[in-house]
PDB file of C-alpha atoms in Angstrom:
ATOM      1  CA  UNK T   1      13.206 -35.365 -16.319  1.00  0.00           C
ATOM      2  CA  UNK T   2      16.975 -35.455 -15.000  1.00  0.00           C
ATOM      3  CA  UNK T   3      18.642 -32.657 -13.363  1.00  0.00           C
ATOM      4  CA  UNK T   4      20.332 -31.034 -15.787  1.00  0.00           C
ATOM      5  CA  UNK T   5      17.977 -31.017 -18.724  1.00  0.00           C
ATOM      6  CA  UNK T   6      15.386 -29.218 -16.039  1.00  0.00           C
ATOM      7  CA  UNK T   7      18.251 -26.701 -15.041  1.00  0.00           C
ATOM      8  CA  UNK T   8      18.907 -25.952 -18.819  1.00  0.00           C
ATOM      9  CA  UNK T   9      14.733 -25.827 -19.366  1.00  0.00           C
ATOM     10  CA  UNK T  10      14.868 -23.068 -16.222  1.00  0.00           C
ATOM     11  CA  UNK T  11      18.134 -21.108 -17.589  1.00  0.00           C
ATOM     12  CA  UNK T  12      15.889 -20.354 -21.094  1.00  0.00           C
ATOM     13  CA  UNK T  13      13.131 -19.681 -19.212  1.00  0.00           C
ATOM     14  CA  UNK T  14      14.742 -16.862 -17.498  1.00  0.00           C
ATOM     15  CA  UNK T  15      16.662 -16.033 -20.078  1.00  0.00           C
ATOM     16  CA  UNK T  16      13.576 -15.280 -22.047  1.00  0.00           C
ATOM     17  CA  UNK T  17      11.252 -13.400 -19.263  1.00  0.00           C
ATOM     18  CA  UNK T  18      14.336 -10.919 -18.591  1.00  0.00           C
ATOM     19  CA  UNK T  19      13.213  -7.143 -19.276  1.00  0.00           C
ATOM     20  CA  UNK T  20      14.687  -3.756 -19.263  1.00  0.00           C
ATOM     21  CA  UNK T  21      12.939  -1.093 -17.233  1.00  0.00           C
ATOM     22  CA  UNK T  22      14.793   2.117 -15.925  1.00  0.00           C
ATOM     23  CA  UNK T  23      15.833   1.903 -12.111  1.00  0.00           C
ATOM     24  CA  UNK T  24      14.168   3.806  -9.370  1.00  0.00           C
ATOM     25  CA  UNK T  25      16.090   5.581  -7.308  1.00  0.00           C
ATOM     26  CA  UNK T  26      14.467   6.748  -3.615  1.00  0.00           C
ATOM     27  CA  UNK T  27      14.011  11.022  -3.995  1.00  0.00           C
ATOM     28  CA  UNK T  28      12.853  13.247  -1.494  1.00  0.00           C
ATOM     29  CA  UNK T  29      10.521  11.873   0.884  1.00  0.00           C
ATOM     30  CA  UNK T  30       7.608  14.832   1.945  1.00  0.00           C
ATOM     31  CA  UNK T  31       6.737  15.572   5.756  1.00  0.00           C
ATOM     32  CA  UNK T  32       4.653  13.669   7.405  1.00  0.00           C
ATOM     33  CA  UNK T  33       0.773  14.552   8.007  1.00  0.00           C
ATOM     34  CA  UNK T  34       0.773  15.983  11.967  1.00  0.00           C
ATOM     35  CA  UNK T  35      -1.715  14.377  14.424  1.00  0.00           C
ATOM     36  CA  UNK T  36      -3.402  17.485  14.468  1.00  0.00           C
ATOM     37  CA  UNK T  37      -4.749  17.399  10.307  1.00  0.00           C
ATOM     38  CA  UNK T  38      -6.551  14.258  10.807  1.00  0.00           C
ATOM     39  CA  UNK T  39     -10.570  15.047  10.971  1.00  0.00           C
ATOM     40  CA  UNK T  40     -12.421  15.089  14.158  1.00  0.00           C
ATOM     41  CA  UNK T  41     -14.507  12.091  12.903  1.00  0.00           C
ATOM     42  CA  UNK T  42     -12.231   9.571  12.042  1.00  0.00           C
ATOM     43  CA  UNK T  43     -11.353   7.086  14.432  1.00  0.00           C
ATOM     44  CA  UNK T  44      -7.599   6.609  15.651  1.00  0.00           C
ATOM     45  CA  UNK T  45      -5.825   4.085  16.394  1.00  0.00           C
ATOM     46  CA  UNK T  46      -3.492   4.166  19.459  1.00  0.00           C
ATOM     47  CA  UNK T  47      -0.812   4.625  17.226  1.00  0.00           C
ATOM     48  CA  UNK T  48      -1.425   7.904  15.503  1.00  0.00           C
ATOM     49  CA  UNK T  49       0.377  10.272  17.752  1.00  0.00           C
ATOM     50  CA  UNK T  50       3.280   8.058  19.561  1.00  0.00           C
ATOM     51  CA  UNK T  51       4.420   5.645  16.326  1.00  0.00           C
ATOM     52  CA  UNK T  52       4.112   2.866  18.428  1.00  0.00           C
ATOM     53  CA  UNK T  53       1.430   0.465  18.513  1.00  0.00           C
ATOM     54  CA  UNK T  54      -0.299  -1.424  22.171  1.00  0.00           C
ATOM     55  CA  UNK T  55       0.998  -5.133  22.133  1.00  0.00           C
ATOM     56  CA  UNK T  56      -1.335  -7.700  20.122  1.00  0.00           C
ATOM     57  CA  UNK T  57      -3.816  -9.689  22.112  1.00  0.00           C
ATOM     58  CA  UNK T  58      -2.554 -13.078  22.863  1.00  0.00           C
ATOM     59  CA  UNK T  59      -5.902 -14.441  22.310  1.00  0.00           C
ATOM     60  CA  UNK T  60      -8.012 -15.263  19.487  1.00  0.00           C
ATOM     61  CA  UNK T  61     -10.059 -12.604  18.512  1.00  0.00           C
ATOM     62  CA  UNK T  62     -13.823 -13.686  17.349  1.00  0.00           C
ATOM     63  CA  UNK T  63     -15.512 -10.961  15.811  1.00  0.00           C
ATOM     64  CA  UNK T  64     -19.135 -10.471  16.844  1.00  0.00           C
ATOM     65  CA  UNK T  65     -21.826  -9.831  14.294  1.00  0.00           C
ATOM     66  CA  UNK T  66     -20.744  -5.453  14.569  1.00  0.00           C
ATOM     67  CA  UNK T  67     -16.973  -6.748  14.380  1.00  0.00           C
ATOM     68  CA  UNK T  68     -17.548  -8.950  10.895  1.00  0.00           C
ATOM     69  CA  UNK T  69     -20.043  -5.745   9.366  1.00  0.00           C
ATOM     70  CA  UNK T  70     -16.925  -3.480  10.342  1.00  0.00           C
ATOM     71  CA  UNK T  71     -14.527  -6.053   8.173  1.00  0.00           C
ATOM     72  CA  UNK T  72     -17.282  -6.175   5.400  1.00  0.00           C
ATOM     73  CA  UNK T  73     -17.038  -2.382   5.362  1.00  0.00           C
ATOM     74  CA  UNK T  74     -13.509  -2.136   5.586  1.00  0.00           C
ATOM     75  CA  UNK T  75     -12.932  -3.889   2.768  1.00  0.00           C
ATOM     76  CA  UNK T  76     -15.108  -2.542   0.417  1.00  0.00           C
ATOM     77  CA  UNK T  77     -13.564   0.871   1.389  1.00  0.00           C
ATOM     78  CA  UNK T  78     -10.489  -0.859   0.150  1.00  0.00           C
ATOM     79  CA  UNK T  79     -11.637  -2.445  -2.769  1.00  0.00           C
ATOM     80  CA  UNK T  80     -13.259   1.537  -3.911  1.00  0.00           C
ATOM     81  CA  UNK T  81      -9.884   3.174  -2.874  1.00  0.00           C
ATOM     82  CA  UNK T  82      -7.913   0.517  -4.919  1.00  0.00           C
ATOM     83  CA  UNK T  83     -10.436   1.084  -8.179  1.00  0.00           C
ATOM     84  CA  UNK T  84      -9.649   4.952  -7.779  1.00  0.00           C
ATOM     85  CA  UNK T  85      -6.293   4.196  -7.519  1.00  0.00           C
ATOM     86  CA  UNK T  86      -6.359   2.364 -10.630  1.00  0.00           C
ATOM     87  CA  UNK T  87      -8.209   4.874 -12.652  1.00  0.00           C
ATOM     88  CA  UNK T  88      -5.498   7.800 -11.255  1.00  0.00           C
ATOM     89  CA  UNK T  89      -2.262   5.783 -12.221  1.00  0.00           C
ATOM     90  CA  UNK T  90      -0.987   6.877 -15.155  1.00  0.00           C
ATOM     91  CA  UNK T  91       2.833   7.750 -15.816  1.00  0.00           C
ATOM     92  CA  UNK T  92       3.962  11.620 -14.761  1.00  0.00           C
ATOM     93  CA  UNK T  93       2.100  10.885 -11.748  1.00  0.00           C
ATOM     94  CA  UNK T  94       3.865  10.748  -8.302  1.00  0.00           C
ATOM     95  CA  UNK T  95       3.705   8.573  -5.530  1.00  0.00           C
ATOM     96  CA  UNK T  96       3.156  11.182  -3.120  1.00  0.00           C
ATOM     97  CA  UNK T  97       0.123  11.916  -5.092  1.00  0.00           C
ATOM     98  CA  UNK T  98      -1.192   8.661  -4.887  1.00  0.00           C
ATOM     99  CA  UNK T  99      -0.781   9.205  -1.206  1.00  0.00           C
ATOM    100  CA  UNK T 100      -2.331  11.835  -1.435  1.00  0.00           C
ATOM    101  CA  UNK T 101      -5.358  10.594  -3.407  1.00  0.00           C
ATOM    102  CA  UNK T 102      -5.861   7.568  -0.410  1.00  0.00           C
ATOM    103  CA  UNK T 103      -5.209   9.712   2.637  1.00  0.00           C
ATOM    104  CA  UNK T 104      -8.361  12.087   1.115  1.00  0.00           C
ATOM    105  CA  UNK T 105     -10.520   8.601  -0.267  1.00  0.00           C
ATOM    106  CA  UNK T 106      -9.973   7.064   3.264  1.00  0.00           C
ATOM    107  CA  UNK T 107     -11.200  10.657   5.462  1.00  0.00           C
ATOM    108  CA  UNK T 108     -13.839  11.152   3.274  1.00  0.00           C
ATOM    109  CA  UNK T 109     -15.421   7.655   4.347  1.00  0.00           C
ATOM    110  CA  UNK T 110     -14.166   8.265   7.660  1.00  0.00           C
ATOM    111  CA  UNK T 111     -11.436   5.995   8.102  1.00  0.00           C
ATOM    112  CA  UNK T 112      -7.979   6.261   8.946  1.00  0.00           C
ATOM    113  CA  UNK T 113      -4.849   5.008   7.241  1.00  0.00           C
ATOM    114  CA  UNK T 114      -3.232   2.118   8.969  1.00  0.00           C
ATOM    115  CA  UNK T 115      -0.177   2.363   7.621  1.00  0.00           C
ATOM    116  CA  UNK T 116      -0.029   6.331   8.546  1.00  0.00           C
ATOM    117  CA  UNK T 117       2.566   6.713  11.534  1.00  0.00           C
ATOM    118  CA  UNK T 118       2.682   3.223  12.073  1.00  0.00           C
ATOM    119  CA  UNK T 119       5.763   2.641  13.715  1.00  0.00           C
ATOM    120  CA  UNK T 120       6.923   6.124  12.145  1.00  0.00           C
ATOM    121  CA  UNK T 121       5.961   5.163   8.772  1.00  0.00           C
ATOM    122  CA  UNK T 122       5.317   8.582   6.974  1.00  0.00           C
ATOM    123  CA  UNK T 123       2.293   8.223   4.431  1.00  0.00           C
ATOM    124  CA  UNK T 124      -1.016   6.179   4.026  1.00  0.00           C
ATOM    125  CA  UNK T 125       0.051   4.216   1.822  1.00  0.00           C
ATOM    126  CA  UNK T 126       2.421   1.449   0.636  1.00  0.00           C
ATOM    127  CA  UNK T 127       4.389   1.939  -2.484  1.00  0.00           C
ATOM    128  CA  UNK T 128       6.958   0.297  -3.955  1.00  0.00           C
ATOM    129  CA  UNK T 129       7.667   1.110  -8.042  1.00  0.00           C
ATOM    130  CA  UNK T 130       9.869  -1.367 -10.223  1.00  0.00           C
ATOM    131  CA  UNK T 131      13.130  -2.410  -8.604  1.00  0.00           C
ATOM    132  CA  UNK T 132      11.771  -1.992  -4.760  1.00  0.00           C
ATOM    133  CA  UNK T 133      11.660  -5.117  -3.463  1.00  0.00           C
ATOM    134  CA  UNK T 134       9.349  -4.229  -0.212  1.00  0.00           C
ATOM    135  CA  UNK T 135       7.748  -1.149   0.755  1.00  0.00           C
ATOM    136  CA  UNK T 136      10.406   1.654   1.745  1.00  0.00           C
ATOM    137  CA  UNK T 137       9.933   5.313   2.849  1.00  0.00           C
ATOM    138  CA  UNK T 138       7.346   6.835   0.681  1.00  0.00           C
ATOM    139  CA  UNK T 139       9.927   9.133  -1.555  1.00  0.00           C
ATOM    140  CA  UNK T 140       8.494  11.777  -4.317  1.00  0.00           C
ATOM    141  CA  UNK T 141       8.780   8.927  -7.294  1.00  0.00           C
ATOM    142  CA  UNK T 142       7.574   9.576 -10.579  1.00  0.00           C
ATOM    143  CA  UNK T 143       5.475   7.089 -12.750  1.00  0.00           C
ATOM    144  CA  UNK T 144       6.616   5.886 -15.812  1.00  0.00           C
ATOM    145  CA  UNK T 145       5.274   4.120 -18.804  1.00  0.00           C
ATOM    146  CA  UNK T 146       5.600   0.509 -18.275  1.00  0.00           C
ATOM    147  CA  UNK T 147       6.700   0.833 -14.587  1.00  0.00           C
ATOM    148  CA  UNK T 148       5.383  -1.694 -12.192  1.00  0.00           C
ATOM    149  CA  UNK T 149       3.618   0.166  -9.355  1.00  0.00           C
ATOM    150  CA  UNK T 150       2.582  -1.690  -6.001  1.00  0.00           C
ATOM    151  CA  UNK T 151       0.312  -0.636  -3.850  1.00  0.00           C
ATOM    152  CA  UNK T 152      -0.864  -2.005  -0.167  1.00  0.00           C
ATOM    153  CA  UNK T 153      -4.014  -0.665   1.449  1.00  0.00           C
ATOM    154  CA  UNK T 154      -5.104  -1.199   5.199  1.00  0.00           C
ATOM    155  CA  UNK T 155      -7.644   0.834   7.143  1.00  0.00           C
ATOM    156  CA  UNK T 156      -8.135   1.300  10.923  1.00  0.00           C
ATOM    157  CA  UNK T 157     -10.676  -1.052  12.127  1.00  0.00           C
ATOM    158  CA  UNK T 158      -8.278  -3.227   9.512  1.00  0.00           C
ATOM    159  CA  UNK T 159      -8.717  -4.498   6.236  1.00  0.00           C
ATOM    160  CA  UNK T 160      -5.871  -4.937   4.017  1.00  0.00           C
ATOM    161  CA  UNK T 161      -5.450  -5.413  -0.071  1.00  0.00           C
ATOM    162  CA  UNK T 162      -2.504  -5.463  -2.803  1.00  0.00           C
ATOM    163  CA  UNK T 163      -2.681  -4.469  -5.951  1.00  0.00           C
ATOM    164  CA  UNK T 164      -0.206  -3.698  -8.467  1.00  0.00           C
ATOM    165  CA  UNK T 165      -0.287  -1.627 -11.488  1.00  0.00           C
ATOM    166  CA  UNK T 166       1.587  -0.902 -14.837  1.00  0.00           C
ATOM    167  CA  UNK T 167       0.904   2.593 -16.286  1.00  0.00           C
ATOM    168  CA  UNK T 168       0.323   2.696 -19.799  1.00  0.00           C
TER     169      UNK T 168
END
């Protein structure tokens, strides 16, 4: 195919996948759960208090037979927040509820949030709704219908999943 037939093939291509959604705008981002509400038994990373987390190991870490369990566990903790998630989406609904909604899923099992206070970050989990091209501070954002909704999970001892949504 020569160059500019395949540039003309691309330019209808996007000219037919372009959409019109309303723009989200950041709002008022919530405090930031204190050190001091997180329940005695779930375990924290070194993180939780300072922000800051210990250097990575700059070796290759082989998981024993408890380490690969813990993984196995992790993510199906993951896999259950992400299918609660799913089934709380709907539009009128916040992101700081969804935050909400994980930060209770993940004490119940006993876990903690990764991404809670990880360097600063304020909430358990990763959002980002239409227009946000990464994850930024968790603001008070409201769920529309036919808004694209994001989502990134991790727990401490780590396991990580995406998943993204569109309320109908």
């Amino acid at each position: 195919m020569k160059m500019t037939a395949l540039i003309k093939r691309l330019a209808v291509m996007r000219r037919s996948r372009t959409r019109e959604f309303s723009v989200v705008f950041p709002a008022t981002v919530t405090p930031q759960l204190q050190p001091s509400q997180i329940p005695d038994d779930v375990e924290r990373p070194s993180y939780y208090i300072s922000g800051e987390p210990t250097p990575s190991p700059n070796h290759i870490d082989i998981k024993s037979s408890e380490g690969i369990e813990k993984l196995r566990q992790s993510c199906q903790l993951a896999r259950f927040v992400l299918n609660q998630c799913k089934q709380f989406v709907k539009p009128g609904i916040t992101t700081n509820q969804i935050d909400e909604l994980v930060t209770d899923l993940c004490f119940s099992a006993g876990a903690y949030p990764s991404p809670l206070n990880y360097r600063n970050f304020p909430k358990s989990v990763c959002t980002s709704v239409n227009n946000c091209v990464g994850t930024l501070l968790q603001a008070i954002n409201i769920l529309g219908r036919g808004h694209v909704l994001s989502k990134k999970l991790s727990f401490f001892f780590t396991s990580q999943l995406d998943k993204t949504y569109i309320p109908a």
